[in-house]
Amino acid sequence: MGEIPRTEDRRSPIRRLGRTVEPIHTVAYYSPEIYGFNDDGFKGWWHAYFAYRSAPMGTVSAPAVTAVFYNFAPRMVERAMPTCWDIMAPDAVRARQLELTTAAMLRALGDYPHPDDISGAAAALRSFADQLPIGARPLYAAWASEPWPGGGTAGHASTASGDGGGDVMDLWHGCTLLREFRFDGHNIALAAGDLDPVECHVMMTTGGHGNGATIQKIRGWNAQEWEAACQRLIDRGWITPDGEQTPEGNAARRAVERDTDRLSSAAADALTVDEFETLLTRLERITAYLVETGIVAGVWPPPHVTVAA
């Protein structure tokens, strides 16, 4: 998913949740600790990424991951799947990811000045984040079946201490659950909105997020596939030949955003209004700290992968 679009609903509670869980979730992606997978035999960042993000689903195939992740070119997935399982089985990948992510999260939040935000947010997340509807949400369902890494359960604090991560890792896991819940819903909305895995990226870039050169690099589409998607959207009347969204295209993109929010609303409905606002406030402070300290960029695509248009 990456970006949370700028719309008139930007301050709605469910949109705020999407913006706050994303940076916490991506600490595991962009911290230097994740390169520890290379020491285990993985051939670069992407090879490990497809393995650890899909590992809760088991020994899945490249076509399955392409379908569930929705927006990657099949050839990009095929470079990682299924050879990643020859290096590590899914359970071993998960254990290694937790080890590396624990180190990253403890480094990132070790000096965070409001520790009650971490424990309070972790407790709130444990109360509902793994209990949301799983229908048509394969990635969320797989992640929701994983145990809380800090040792906590609904209504009970994490038991881990010291370098075990405890509430810090339950915070990360809960944000990951909500991120993947929204991600699955977003893919449902894209498909229902008649946007295929390339077209959705064209609409994103014409809406002001990233550029074609960057997206092709990090999603695996080639120039011919990108241009073909642009032409389909021109023919549909959603973008102009100059690469601007038309009013019809903008309306279609906004409809996808509204549907994504609607399909994510169970997360907001799981708590009372006051409980949800307290959770959002805590997550927003944590996210602001991660951006201010440079742990995450706070924008997508992040600058380190951006290439000139």
JSON list of N, CA, C and O in Angstrom, two decimals, residues 67-120:
[
{"chain": "A", "resi": 67, "resn": "ALA", "atom": "N", "xyz": [-0.71, -12.74, -6.27]},
{"chain": "A", "resi": 67, "resn": "ALA", "atom": "CA", "xyz": [-2.14, -12.45, -6.13]},
{"chain": "A", "resi": 67, "resn": "ALA", "atom": "C", "xyz": [-2.43, -11.70, -4.84]},
{"chain": "A", "resi": 67, "resn": "ALA", "atom": "O", "xyz": [-3.17, -10.71, -4.84]},
{"chain": "A", "resi": 68, "resn": "VAL", "atom": "N", "xyz": [-1.86, -12.15, -3.74]},
{"chain": "A", "resi": 68, "resn": "VAL", "atom": "CA", "xyz": [-2.17, -11.56, -2.44]},
{"chain": "A", "resi": 68, "resn": "VAL", "atom": "C", "xyz": [-1.55, -10.17, -2.30]},
{"chain": "A", "resi": 68, "resn": "VAL", "atom": "O", "xyz": [-2.18, -9.24, -1.79]},
{"chain": "A", "resi": 69, "resn": "PHE", "atom": "N", "xyz": [-0.31, -10.01, -2.76]},
{"chain": "A", "resi": 69, "resn": "PHE", "atom": "CA", "xyz": [0.35, -8.71, -2.66]},
{"chain": "A", "resi": 69, "resn": "PHE", "atom": "C", "xyz": [-0.20, -7.72, -3.69]},
{"chain": "A", "resi": 69, "resn": "PHE", "atom": "O", "xyz": [-0.06, -6.53, -3.53]},
{"chain": "A", "resi": 70, "resn": "TYR", "atom": "N", "xyz": [-0.74, -8.20, -4.75]},
{"chain": "A", "resi": 70, "resn": "TYR", "atom": "CA", "xyz": [-1.53, -7.49, -5.77]},
{"chain": "A", "resi": 70, "resn": "TYR", "atom": "C", "xyz": [-0.73, -6.59, -6.69]},
{"chain": "A", "resi": 70, "resn": "TYR", "atom": "O", "xyz": [-0.99, -6.54, -7.89]},
{"chain": "A", "resi": 71, "resn": "ASN", "atom": "N", "xyz": [0.23, -5.82, -6.20]},
{"chain": "A", "resi": 71, "resn": "ASN", "atom": "CA", "xyz": [0.76, -4.73, -7.02]},
{"chain": "A", "resi": 71, "resn": "ASN", "atom": "C", "xyz": [2.17, -4.95, -7.55]},
{"chain": "A", "resi": 71, "resn": "ASN", "atom": "O", "xyz": [2.76, -4.03, -8.12]},
{"chain": "A", "resi": 72, "resn": "PHE", "atom": "N", "xyz": [2.72, -6.15, -7.40]},
{"chain": "A", "resi": 72, "resn": "PHE", "atom": "CA", "xyz": [4.05, -6.45, -7.92]},
{"chain": "A", "resi": 72, "resn": "PHE", "atom": "C", "xyz": [3.94, -7.19, -9.25]},
{"chain": "A", "resi": 72, "resn": "PHE", "atom": "O", "xyz": [3.04, -8.02, -9.45]},
{"chain": "A", "resi": 73, "resn": "ALA", "atom": "N", "xyz": [4.89, -6.90, -10.15]},
{"chain": "A", "resi": 73, "resn": "ALA", "atom": "CA", "xyz": [4.97, -7.67, -11.38]},
{"chain": "A", "resi": 73, "resn": "ALA", "atom": "C", "xyz": [5.30, -9.12, -11.06]},
{"chain": "A", "resi": 73, "resn": "ALA", "atom": "O", "xyz": [6.15, -9.39, -10.21]},
{"chain": "A", "resi": 74, "resn": "PRO", "atom": "N", "xyz": [4.65, -10.07, -11.71]},
{"chain": "A", "resi": 74, "resn": "PRO", "atom": "CA", "xyz": [4.93, -11.48, -11.41]},
{"chain": "A", "resi": 74, "resn": "PRO", "atom": "C", "xyz": [6.41, -11.84, -11.49]},
{"chain": "A", "resi": 74, "resn": "PRO", "atom": "O", "xyz": [6.92, -12.60, -10.66]},
{"chain": "A", "resi": 75, "resn": "ARG", "atom": "N", "xyz": [7.14, -11.28, -12.45]},
{"chain": "A", "resi": 75, "resn": "ARG", "atom": "CA", "xyz": [8.55, -11.64, -12.60]},
{"chain": "A", "resi": 75, "resn": "ARG", "atom": "C", "xyz": [9.38, -11.21, -11.38]},
{"chain": "A", "resi": 75, "resn": "ARG", "atom": "O", "xyz": [10.36, -11.85, -11.05]},
{"chain": "A", "resi": 76, "resn": "MET", "atom": "N", "xyz": [8.95, -10.12, -10.74]},
{"chain": "A", "resi": 76, "resn": "MET", "atom": "CA", "xyz": [9.69, -9.67, -9.55]},
{"chain": "A", "resi": 76, "resn": "MET", "atom": "C", "xyz": [9.49, -10.64, -8.39]},
{"chain": "A", "resi": 76, "resn": "MET", "atom": "O", "xyz": [10.43, -10.97, -7.67]},
{"chain": "A", "resi": 77, "resn": "VAL", "atom": "N", "xyz": [8.27, -11.13, -8.24]},
{"chain": "A", "resi": 77, "resn": "VAL", "atom": "CA", "xyz": [7.99, -12.11, -7.19]},
{"chain": "A", "resi": 77, "resn": "VAL", "atom": "C", "xyz": [8.71, -13.42, -7.48]},
{"chain": "A", "resi": 77, "resn": "VAL", "atom": "O", "xyz": [9.28, -14.06, -6.58]},
{"chain": "A", "resi": 78, "resn": "GLU", "atom": "N", "xyz": [8.73, -13.80, -8.74]},
{"chain": "A", "resi": 78, "resn": "GLU", "atom": "CA", "xyz": [9.34, -15.08, -9.13]},
{"chain": "A", "resi": 78, "resn": "GLU", "atom": "C", "xyz": [10.84, -15.11, -8.89]},
{"chain": "A", "resi": 78, "resn": "GLU", "atom": "O", "xyz": [11.43, -16.19, -8.76]},
{"chain": "A", "resi": 79, "resn": "ARG", "atom": "N", "xyz": [11.48, -13.95, -8.81]},
{"chain": "A", "resi": 79, "resn": "ARG", "atom": "CA", "xyz": [12.90, -13.93, -8.50]},
{"chain": "A", "resi": 79, "resn": "ARG", "atom": "C", "xyz": [13.16, -14.32, -7.05]},
{"chain": "A", "resi": 79, "resn": "ARG", "atom": "O", "xyz": [14.28, -14.71, -6.70]},
{"chain": "A", "resi": 80, "resn": "ALA", "atom": "N", "xyz": [12.14, -14.20, -6.21]},
{"chain": "A", "resi": 80, "resn": "ALA", "atom": "CA", "xyz": [12.29, -14.53, -4.79]},
{"chain": "A", "resi": 80, "resn": "ALA", "atom": "C", "xyz": [11.61, -15.83, -4.40]},
{"chain": "A", "resi": 80, "resn": "ALA", "atom": "O", "xyz": [12.09, -16.55, -3.51]},
{"chain": "A", "resi": 81, "resn": "MET", "atom": "N", "xyz": [10.50, -16.13, -5.05]},
{"chain": "A", "resi": 81, "resn": "MET", "atom": "CA", "xyz": [9.69, -17.29, -4.70]},
{"chain": "A", "resi": 81, "resn": "MET", "atom": "C", "xyz": [9.79, -18.34, -5.80]},
{"chain": "A", "resi": 81, "resn": "MET", "atom": "O", "xyz": [9.69, -17.97, -6.97]},
{"chain": "A", "resi": 82, "resn": "PRO", "atom": "N", "xyz": [9.93, -19.61, -5.49]},
{"chain": "A", "resi": 82, "resn": "PRO", "atom": "CA", "xyz": [9.97, -20.20, -4.15]},
{"chain": "A", "resi": 82, "resn": "PRO", "atom": "C", "xyz": [11.38, -20.45, -3.62]},
{"chain": "A", "resi": 82, "resn": "PRO", "atom": "O", "xyz": [11.53, -21.17, -2.64]},
{"chain": "A", "resi": 83, "resn": "THR", "atom": "N", "xyz": [12.41, -19.87, -4.28]},
{"chain": "A", "resi": 83, "resn": "THR", "atom": "CA", "xyz": [13.78, -20.18, -3.86]},
{"chain": "A", "resi": 83, "resn": "THR", "atom": "C", "xyz": [14.07, -19.75, -2.42]},
{"chain": "A", "resi": 83, "resn": "THR", "atom": "O", "xyz": [14.95, -20.32, -1.77]},
{"chain": "A", "resi": 84, "resn": "CYS", "atom": "N", "xyz": [13.30, -18.77, -1.93]},
{"chain": "A", "resi": 84, "resn": "CYS", "atom": "CA", "xyz": [13.53, -18.32, -0.55]},
{"chain": "A", "resi": 84, "resn": "CYS", "atom": "C", "xyz": [13.32, -19.46, 0.45]},
{"chain": "A", "resi": 84, "resn": "CYS", "atom": "O", "xyz": [14.01, -19.54, 1.47]},
{"chain": "A", "resi": 85, "resn": "TRP", "atom": "N", "xyz": [12.40, -20.38, 0.13]},
{"chain": "A", "resi": 85, "resn": "TRP", "atom": "CA", "xyz": [12.12, -21.48, 1.06]},
{"chain": "A", "resi": 85, "resn": "TRP", "atom": "C", "xyz": [13.21, -22.55, 1.04]},
{"chain": "A", "resi": 85, "resn": "TRP", "atom": "O", "xyz": [13.26, -23.39, 1.93]},
{"chain": "A", "resi": 86, "resn": "ASP", "atom": "N", "xyz": [14.09, -22.49, 0.05]},
{"chain": "A", "resi": 86, "resn": "ASP", "atom": "CA", "xyz": [15.24, -23.38, 0.06]},
{"chain": "A", "resi": 86, "resn": "ASP", "atom": "C", "xyz": [16.30, -22.90, 1.07]},
{"chain": "A", "resi": 86, "resn": "ASP", "atom": "O", "xyz": [17.12, -23.69, 1.53]},
{"chain": "A", "resi": 87, "resn": "ILE", "atom": "N", "xyz": [16.23, -21.61, 1.39]},
{"chain": "A", "resi": 87, "resn": "ILE", "atom": "CA", "xyz": [17.19, -21.03, 2.34]},
{"chain": "A", "resi": 87, "resn": "ILE", "atom": "C", "xyz": [16.68, -21.20, 3.77]},
{"chain": "A", "resi": 87, "resn": "ILE", "atom": "O", "xyz": [17.44, -21.61, 4.67]},
{"chain": "A", "resi": 88, "resn": "MET", "atom": "N", "xyz": [15.43, -20.89, 3.98]},
{"chain": "A", "resi": 88, "resn": "MET", "atom": "CA", "xyz": [14.81, -21.01, 5.30]},
{"chain": "A", "resi": 88, "resn": "MET", "atom": "C", "xyz": [13.35, -21.41, 5.14]},
{"chain": "A", "resi": 88, "resn": "MET", "atom": "O", "xyz": [12.66, -20.87, 4.26]},
{"chain": "A", "resi": 89, "resn": "ALA", "atom": "N", "xyz": [12.89, -22.29, 5.98]},
{"chain": "A", "resi": 89, "resn": "ALA", "atom": "CA", "xyz": [11.46, -22.60, 6.03]},
{"chain": "A", "resi": 89, "resn": "ALA", "atom": "C", "xyz": [10.71, -21.41, 6.63]},
{"chain": "A", "resi": 89, "resn": "ALA", "atom": "O", "xyz": [11.28, -20.58, 7.34]},
{"chain": "A", "resi": 90, "resn": "PRO", "atom": "N", "xyz": [9.40, -21.29, 6.34]},
{"chain": "A", "resi": 90, "resn": "PRO", "atom": "CA", "xyz": [8.66, -20.12, 6.83]},
{"chain": "A", "resi": 90, "resn": "PRO", "atom": "C", "xyz": [8.76, -19.90, 8.33]},
{"chain": "A", "resi": 90, "resn": "PRO", "atom": "O", "xyz": [8.90, -18.75, 8.77]},
{"chain": "A", "resi": 91, "resn": "ASP", "atom": "N", "xyz": [8.69, -20.95, 9.14]},
{"chain": "A", "resi": 91, "resn": "ASP", "atom": "CA", "xyz": [8.79, -20.76, 10.59]},
{"chain": "A", "resi": 91, "resn": "ASP", "atom": "C", "xyz": [10.15, -20.17, 10.98]},
{"chain": "A", "resi": 91, "resn": "ASP", "atom": "O", "xyz": [10.23, -19.32, 11.88]},
{"chain": "A", "resi": 92, "resn": "ALA", "atom": "N", "xyz": [11.21, -20.61, 10.31]},
{"chain": "A", "resi": 92, "resn": "ALA", "atom": "CA", "xyz": [12.54, -20.07, 10.60]},
{"chain": "A", "resi": 92, "resn": "ALA", "atom": "C", "xyz": [12.66, -18.62, 10.14]},
{"chain": "A", "resi": 92, "resn": "ALA", "atom": "O", "xyz": [13.31, -17.80, 10.79]},
{"chain": "A", "resi": 93, "resn": "VAL", "atom": "N", "xyz": [12.03, -18.31, 9.01]},
{"chain": "A", "resi": 93, "resn": "VAL", "atom": "CA", "xyz": [12.01, -16.92, 8.54]},
{"chain": "A", "resi": 93, "resn": "VAL", "atom": "C", "xyz": [11.32, -16.03, 9.57]},
{"chain": "A", "resi": 93, "resn": "VAL", "atom": "O", "xyz": [11.81, -14.94, 9.90]},
{"chain": "A", "resi": 94, "resn": "ARG", "atom": "N", "xyz": [10.18, -16.49, 10.07]},
{"chain": "A", "resi": 94, "resn": "ARG", "atom": "CA", "xyz": [9.45, -15.70, 11.07]},
{"chain": "A", "resi": 94, "resn": "ARG", "atom": "C", "xyz": [10.31, -15.49, 12.32]},
{"chain": "A", "resi": 94, "resn": "ARG", "atom": "O", "xyz": [10.37, -14.38, 12.86]},
{"chain": "A", "resi": 95, "resn": "ALA", "atom": "N", "xyz": [10.96, -16.53, 12.78]},
{"chain": "A", "resi": 95, "resn": "ALA", "atom": "CA", "xyz": [11.79, -16.39, 13.98]},
{"chain": "A", "resi": 95, "resn": "ALA", "atom": "C", "xyz": [12.92, -15.40, 13.75]},
{"chain": "A", "resi": 95, "resn": "ALA", "atom": "O", "xyz": [13.24, -14.57, 14.62]},
{"chain": "A", "resi": 96, "resn": "ARG", "atom": "N", "xyz": [13.54, -15.48, 12.58]},
{"chain": "A", "resi": 96, "resn": "ARG", "atom": "CA", "xyz": [14.63, -14.57, 12.27]},
{"chain": "A", "resi": 96, "resn": "ARG", "atom": "C", "xyz": [14.13, -13.15, 12.13]},
{"chain": "A", "resi": 96, "resn": "ARG", "atom": "O", "xyz": [14.77, -12.20, 12.60]},
{"chain": "A", "resi": 97, "resn": "GLN", "atom": "N", "xyz": [12.97, -12.97, 11.50]},
{"chain": "A", "resi": 97, "resn": "GLN", "atom": "CA", "xyz": [12.42, -11.62, 11.38]},
{"chain": "A", "resi": 97, "resn": "GLN", "atom": "C", "xyz": [12.14, -11.02, 12.75]},
{"chain": "A", "resi": 97, "resn": "GLN", "atom": "O", "xyz": [12.42, -9.84, 12.99]},
{"chain": "A", "resi": 98, "resn": "LEU", "atom": "N", "xyz": [11.58, -11.81, 13.64]},
{"chain": "A", "resi": 98, "resn": "LEU", "atom": "CA", "xyz": [11.30, -11.30, 14.99]},
{"chain": "A", "resi": 98, "resn": "LEU", "atom": "C", "xyz": [12.58, -10.92, 15.71]},
{"chain": "A", "resi": 98, "resn": "LEU", "atom": "O", "xyz": [12.63, -9.91, 16.41]},
{"chain": "A", "resi": 99, "resn": "GLU", "atom": "N", "xyz": [13.62, -11.71, 15.52]},
{"chain": "A", "resi": 99, "resn": "GLU", "atom": "CA", "xyz": [14.90, -11.39, 16.14]},
{"chain": "A", "resi": 99, "resn": "GLU", "atom": "C", "xyz": [15.43, -10.04, 15.63]},
{"chain": "A", "resi": 99, "resn": "GLU", "atom": "O", "xyz": [15.84, -9.18, 16.43]},
{"chain": "A", "resi": 100, "resn": "LEU", "atom": "N", "xyz": [15.42, -9.87, 14.33]},
{"chain": "A", "resi": 100, "resn": "LEU", "atom": "CA", "xyz": [15.95, -8.64, 13.74]},
{"chain": "A", "resi": 100, "resn": "LEU", "atom": "C", "xyz": [15.05, -7.44, 14.03]},
{"chain": "A", "resi": 100, "resn": "LEU", "atom": "O", "xyz": [15.54, -6.34, 14.32]},
{"chain": "A", "resi": 101, "resn": "THR", "atom": "N", "xyz": [13.73, -7.66, 13.99]},
{"chain": "A", "resi": 101, "resn": "THR", "atom": "CA", "xyz": [12.80, -6.56, 14.25]},
{"chain": "A", "resi": 101, "resn": "THR", "atom": "C", "xyz": [12.85, -6.14, 15.71]},
{"chain": "A", "resi": 101, "resn": "THR", "atom": "O", "xyz": [12.72, -4.94, 16.03]},
{"chain": "A", "resi": 102, "resn": "THR", "atom": "N", "xyz": [13.02, -7.09, 16.61]},
{"chain": "A", "resi": 102, "resn": "THR", "atom": "CA", "xyz": [13.16, -6.74, 18.03]},
{"chain": "A", "resi": 102, "resn": "THR", "atom": "C", "xyz": [14.35, -5.81, 18.23]},
{"chain": "A", "resi": 102, "resn": "THR", "atom": "O", "xyz": [14.25, -4.78, 18.91]},
{"chain": "A", "resi": 103, "resn": "ALA", "atom": "N", "xyz": [15.47, -6.16, 17.62]},
{"chain": "A", "resi": 103, "resn": "ALA", "atom": "CA", "xyz": [16.66, -5.30, 17.74]},
{"chain": "A", "resi": 103, "resn": "ALA", "atom": "C", "xyz": [16.38, -3.91, 17.16]},
{"chain": "A", "resi": 103, "resn": "ALA", "atom": "O", "xyz": [16.77, -2.89, 17.75]},
{"chain": "A", "resi": 104, "resn": "ALA", "atom": "N", "xyz": [15.69, -3.87, 16.02]},
{"chain": "A", "resi": 104, "resn": "ALA", "atom": "CA", "xyz": [15.40, -2.58, 15.38]},
{"chain": "A", "resi": 104, "resn": "ALA", "atom": "C", "xyz": [14.45, -1.75, 16.22]},
{"chain": "A", "resi": 104, "resn": "ALA", "atom": "O", "xyz": [14.66, -0.53, 16.41]},
{"chain": "A", "resi": 105, "resn": "MET", "atom": "N", "xyz": [13.39, -2.36, 16.73]},
{"chain": "A", "resi": 105, "resn": "MET", "atom": "CA", "xyz": [12.40, -1.61, 17.51]},
{"chain": "A", "resi": 105, "resn": "MET", "atom": "C", "xyz": [12.98, -1.13, 18.83]},
{"chain": "A", "resi": 105, "resn": "MET", "atom": "O", "xyz": [12.68, -0.01, 19.29]},
{"chain": "A", "resi": 106, "resn": "LEU", "atom": "N", "xyz": [13.79, -1.95, 19.48]},
{"chain": "A", "resi": 106, "resn": "LEU", "atom": "CA", "xyz": [14.40, -1.51, 20.73]},
{"chain": "A", "resi": 106, "resn": "LEU", "atom": "C", "xyz": [15.36, -0.37, 20.49]},
{"chain": "A", "resi": 106, "resn": "LEU", "atom": "O", "xyz": [15.44, 0.57, 21.31]},
{"chain": "A", "resi": 107, "resn": "ARG", "atom": "N", "xyz": [16.10, -0.41, 19.40]},
{"chain": "A", "resi": 107, "resn": "ARG", "atom": "CA", "xyz": [16.98, 0.71, 19.07]},
{"chain": "A", "resi": 107, "resn": "ARG", "atom": "C", "xyz": [16.15, 1.96, 18.75]},
{"chain": "A", "resi": 107, "resn": "ARG", "atom": "O", "xyz": [16.46, 3.07, 19.20]},
{"chain": "A", "resi": 108, "resn": "ALA", "atom": "N", "xyz": [15.10, 1.78, 17.97]},
{"chain": "A", "resi": 108, "resn": "ALA", "atom": "CA", "xyz": [14.29, 2.92, 17.53]},
{"chain": "A", "resi": 108, "resn": "ALA", "atom": "C", "xyz": [13.57, 3.61, 18.68]},
{"chain": "A", "resi": 108, "resn": "ALA", "atom": "O", "xyz": [13.45, 4.85, 18.69]},
{"chain": "A", "resi": 109, "resn": "LEU", "atom": "N", "xyz": [13.08, 2.84, 19.64]},
{"chain": "A", "resi": 109, "resn": "LEU", "atom": "CA", "xyz": [12.26, 3.40, 20.70]},
{"chain": "A", "resi": 109, "resn": "LEU", "atom": "C", "xyz": [12.90, 3.30, 22.08]},
{"chain": "A", "resi": 109, "resn": "LEU", "atom": "O", "xyz": [12.25, 3.58, 23.09]},
{"chain": "A", "resi": 110, "resn": "GLY", "atom": "N", "xyz": [14.18, 2.94, 22.12]},
{"chain": "A", "resi": 110, "resn": "GLY", "atom": "CA", "xyz": [14.84, 2.80, 23.41]},
{"chain": "A", "resi": 110, "resn": "GLY", "atom": "C", "xyz": [14.88, 4.07, 24.23]},
{"chain": "A", "resi": 110, "resn": "GLY", "atom": "O", "xyz": [14.87, 4.03, 25.47]},
{"chain": "A", "resi": 111, "resn": "ASP", "atom": "N", "xyz": [14.92, 5.23, 23.56]},
{"chain": "A", "resi": 111, "resn": "ASP", "atom": "CA", "xyz": [14.96, 6.52, 24.25]},
{"chain": "A", "resi": 111, "resn": "ASP", "atom": "C", "xyz": [13.65, 7.28, 24.13]},
{"chain": "A", "resi": 111, "resn": "ASP", "atom": "O", "xyz": [13.62, 8.49, 24.39]},
{"chain": "A", "resi": 112, "resn": "TYR", "atom": "N", "xyz": [12.60, 6.61, 23.71]},
{"chain": "A", "resi": 112, "resn": "TYR", "atom": "CA", "xyz": [11.32, 7.30, 23.57]},
{"chain": "A", "resi": 112, "resn": "TYR", "atom": "C", "xyz": [10.88, 7.86, 24.92]},
{"chain": "A", "resi": 112, "resn": "TYR", "atom": "O", "xyz": [10.86, 7.14, 25.93]},
{"chain": "A", "resi": 113, "resn": "PRO", "atom": "N", "xyz": [10.53, 9.16, 24.97]},
{"chain": "A", "resi": 113, "resn": "PRO", "atom": "CA", "xyz": [10.32, 9.80, 26.27]},
{"chain": "A", "resi": 113, "resn": "PRO", "atom": "C", "xyz": [8.98, 9.53, 26.94]},
{"chain": "A", "resi": 113, "resn": "PRO", "atom": "O", "xyz": [8.77, 9.97, 28.07]},
{"chain": "A", "resi": 114, "resn": "HIS", "atom": "N", "xyz": [8.07, 8.82, 26.27]},
{"chain": "A", "resi": 114, "resn": "HIS", "atom": "CA", "xyz": [6.75, 8.57, 26.85]},
{"chain": "A", "resi": 114, "resn": "HIS", "atom": "C", "xyz": [6.46, 7.07, 26.85]},
{"chain": "A", "resi": 114, "resn": "HIS", "atom": "O", "xyz": [5.64, 6.58, 26.06]},
{"chain": "A", "resi": 115, "resn": "PRO", "atom": "N", "xyz": [7.11, 6.31, 27.72]},
{"chain": "A", "resi": 115, "resn": "PRO", "atom": "CA", "xyz": [6.95, 4.84, 27.69]},
{"chain": "A", "resi": 115, "resn": "PRO", "atom": "C", "xyz": [5.52, 4.38, 27.90]},
{"chain": "A", "resi": 115, "resn": "PRO", "atom": "O", "xyz": [5.15, 3.29, 27.43]},
{"chain": "A", "resi": 116, "resn": "ASP", "atom": "N", "xyz": [4.69, 5.19, 28.57]},
{"chain": "A", "resi": 116, "resn": "ASP", "atom": "CA", "xyz": [3.29, 4.80, 28.75]},
{"chain": "A", "resi": 116, "resn": "ASP", "atom": "C", "xyz": [2.56, 4.72, 27.41]},
{"chain": "A", "resi": 116, "resn": "ASP", "atom": "O", "xyz": [1.57, 3.99, 27.29]},
{"chain": "A", "resi": 117, "resn": "ASP", "atom": "N", "xyz": [3.01, 5.49, 26.42]},
{"chain": "A", "resi": 117, "resn": "ASP", "atom": "CA", "xyz": [2.40, 5.39, 25.09]},
{"chain": "A", "resi": 117, "resn": "ASP", "atom": "C", "xyz": [2.59, 3.99, 24.53]},
{"chain": "A", "resi": 117, "resn": "ASP", "atom": "O", "xyz": [1.68, 3.42, 23.92]},
{"chain": "A", "resi": 118, "resn": "ILE", "atom": "N", "xyz": [3.79, 3.44, 24.72]},
{"chain": "A", "resi": 118, "resn": "ILE", "atom": "CA", "xyz": [4.10, 2.11, 24.17]},
{"chain": "A", "resi": 118, "resn": "ILE", "atom": "C", "xyz": [3.28, 1.04, 24.88]},
{"chain": "A", "resi": 118, "resn": "ILE", "atom": "O", "xyz": [2.63, 0.22, 24.23]},
{"chain": "A", "resi": 119, "resn": "SER", "atom": "N", "xyz": [3.31, 1.04, 26.21]},
{"chain": "A", "resi": 119, "resn": "SER", "atom": "CA", "xyz": [2.57, 0.01, 26.94]},
{"chain": "A", "resi": 119, "resn": "SER", "atom": "C", "xyz": [1.07, 0.17, 26.75]},
{"chain": "A", "resi": 119, "resn": "SER", "atom": "O", "xyz": [0.34, -0.82, 26.60]},
{"chain": "A", "resi": 120, "resn": "GLY", "atom": "N", "xyz": [0.59, 1.42, 26.74]},
{"chain": "A", "resi": 120, "resn": "GLY", "atom": "CA", "xyz": [-0.84, 1.65, 26.57]},
{"chain": "A", "resi": 120, "resn": "GLY", "atom": "C", "xyz": [-1.33, 1.27, 25.18]},
{"chain": "A", "resi": 120, "resn": "GLY", "atom": "O", "xyz": [-2.38, 0.64, 25.03]}
]
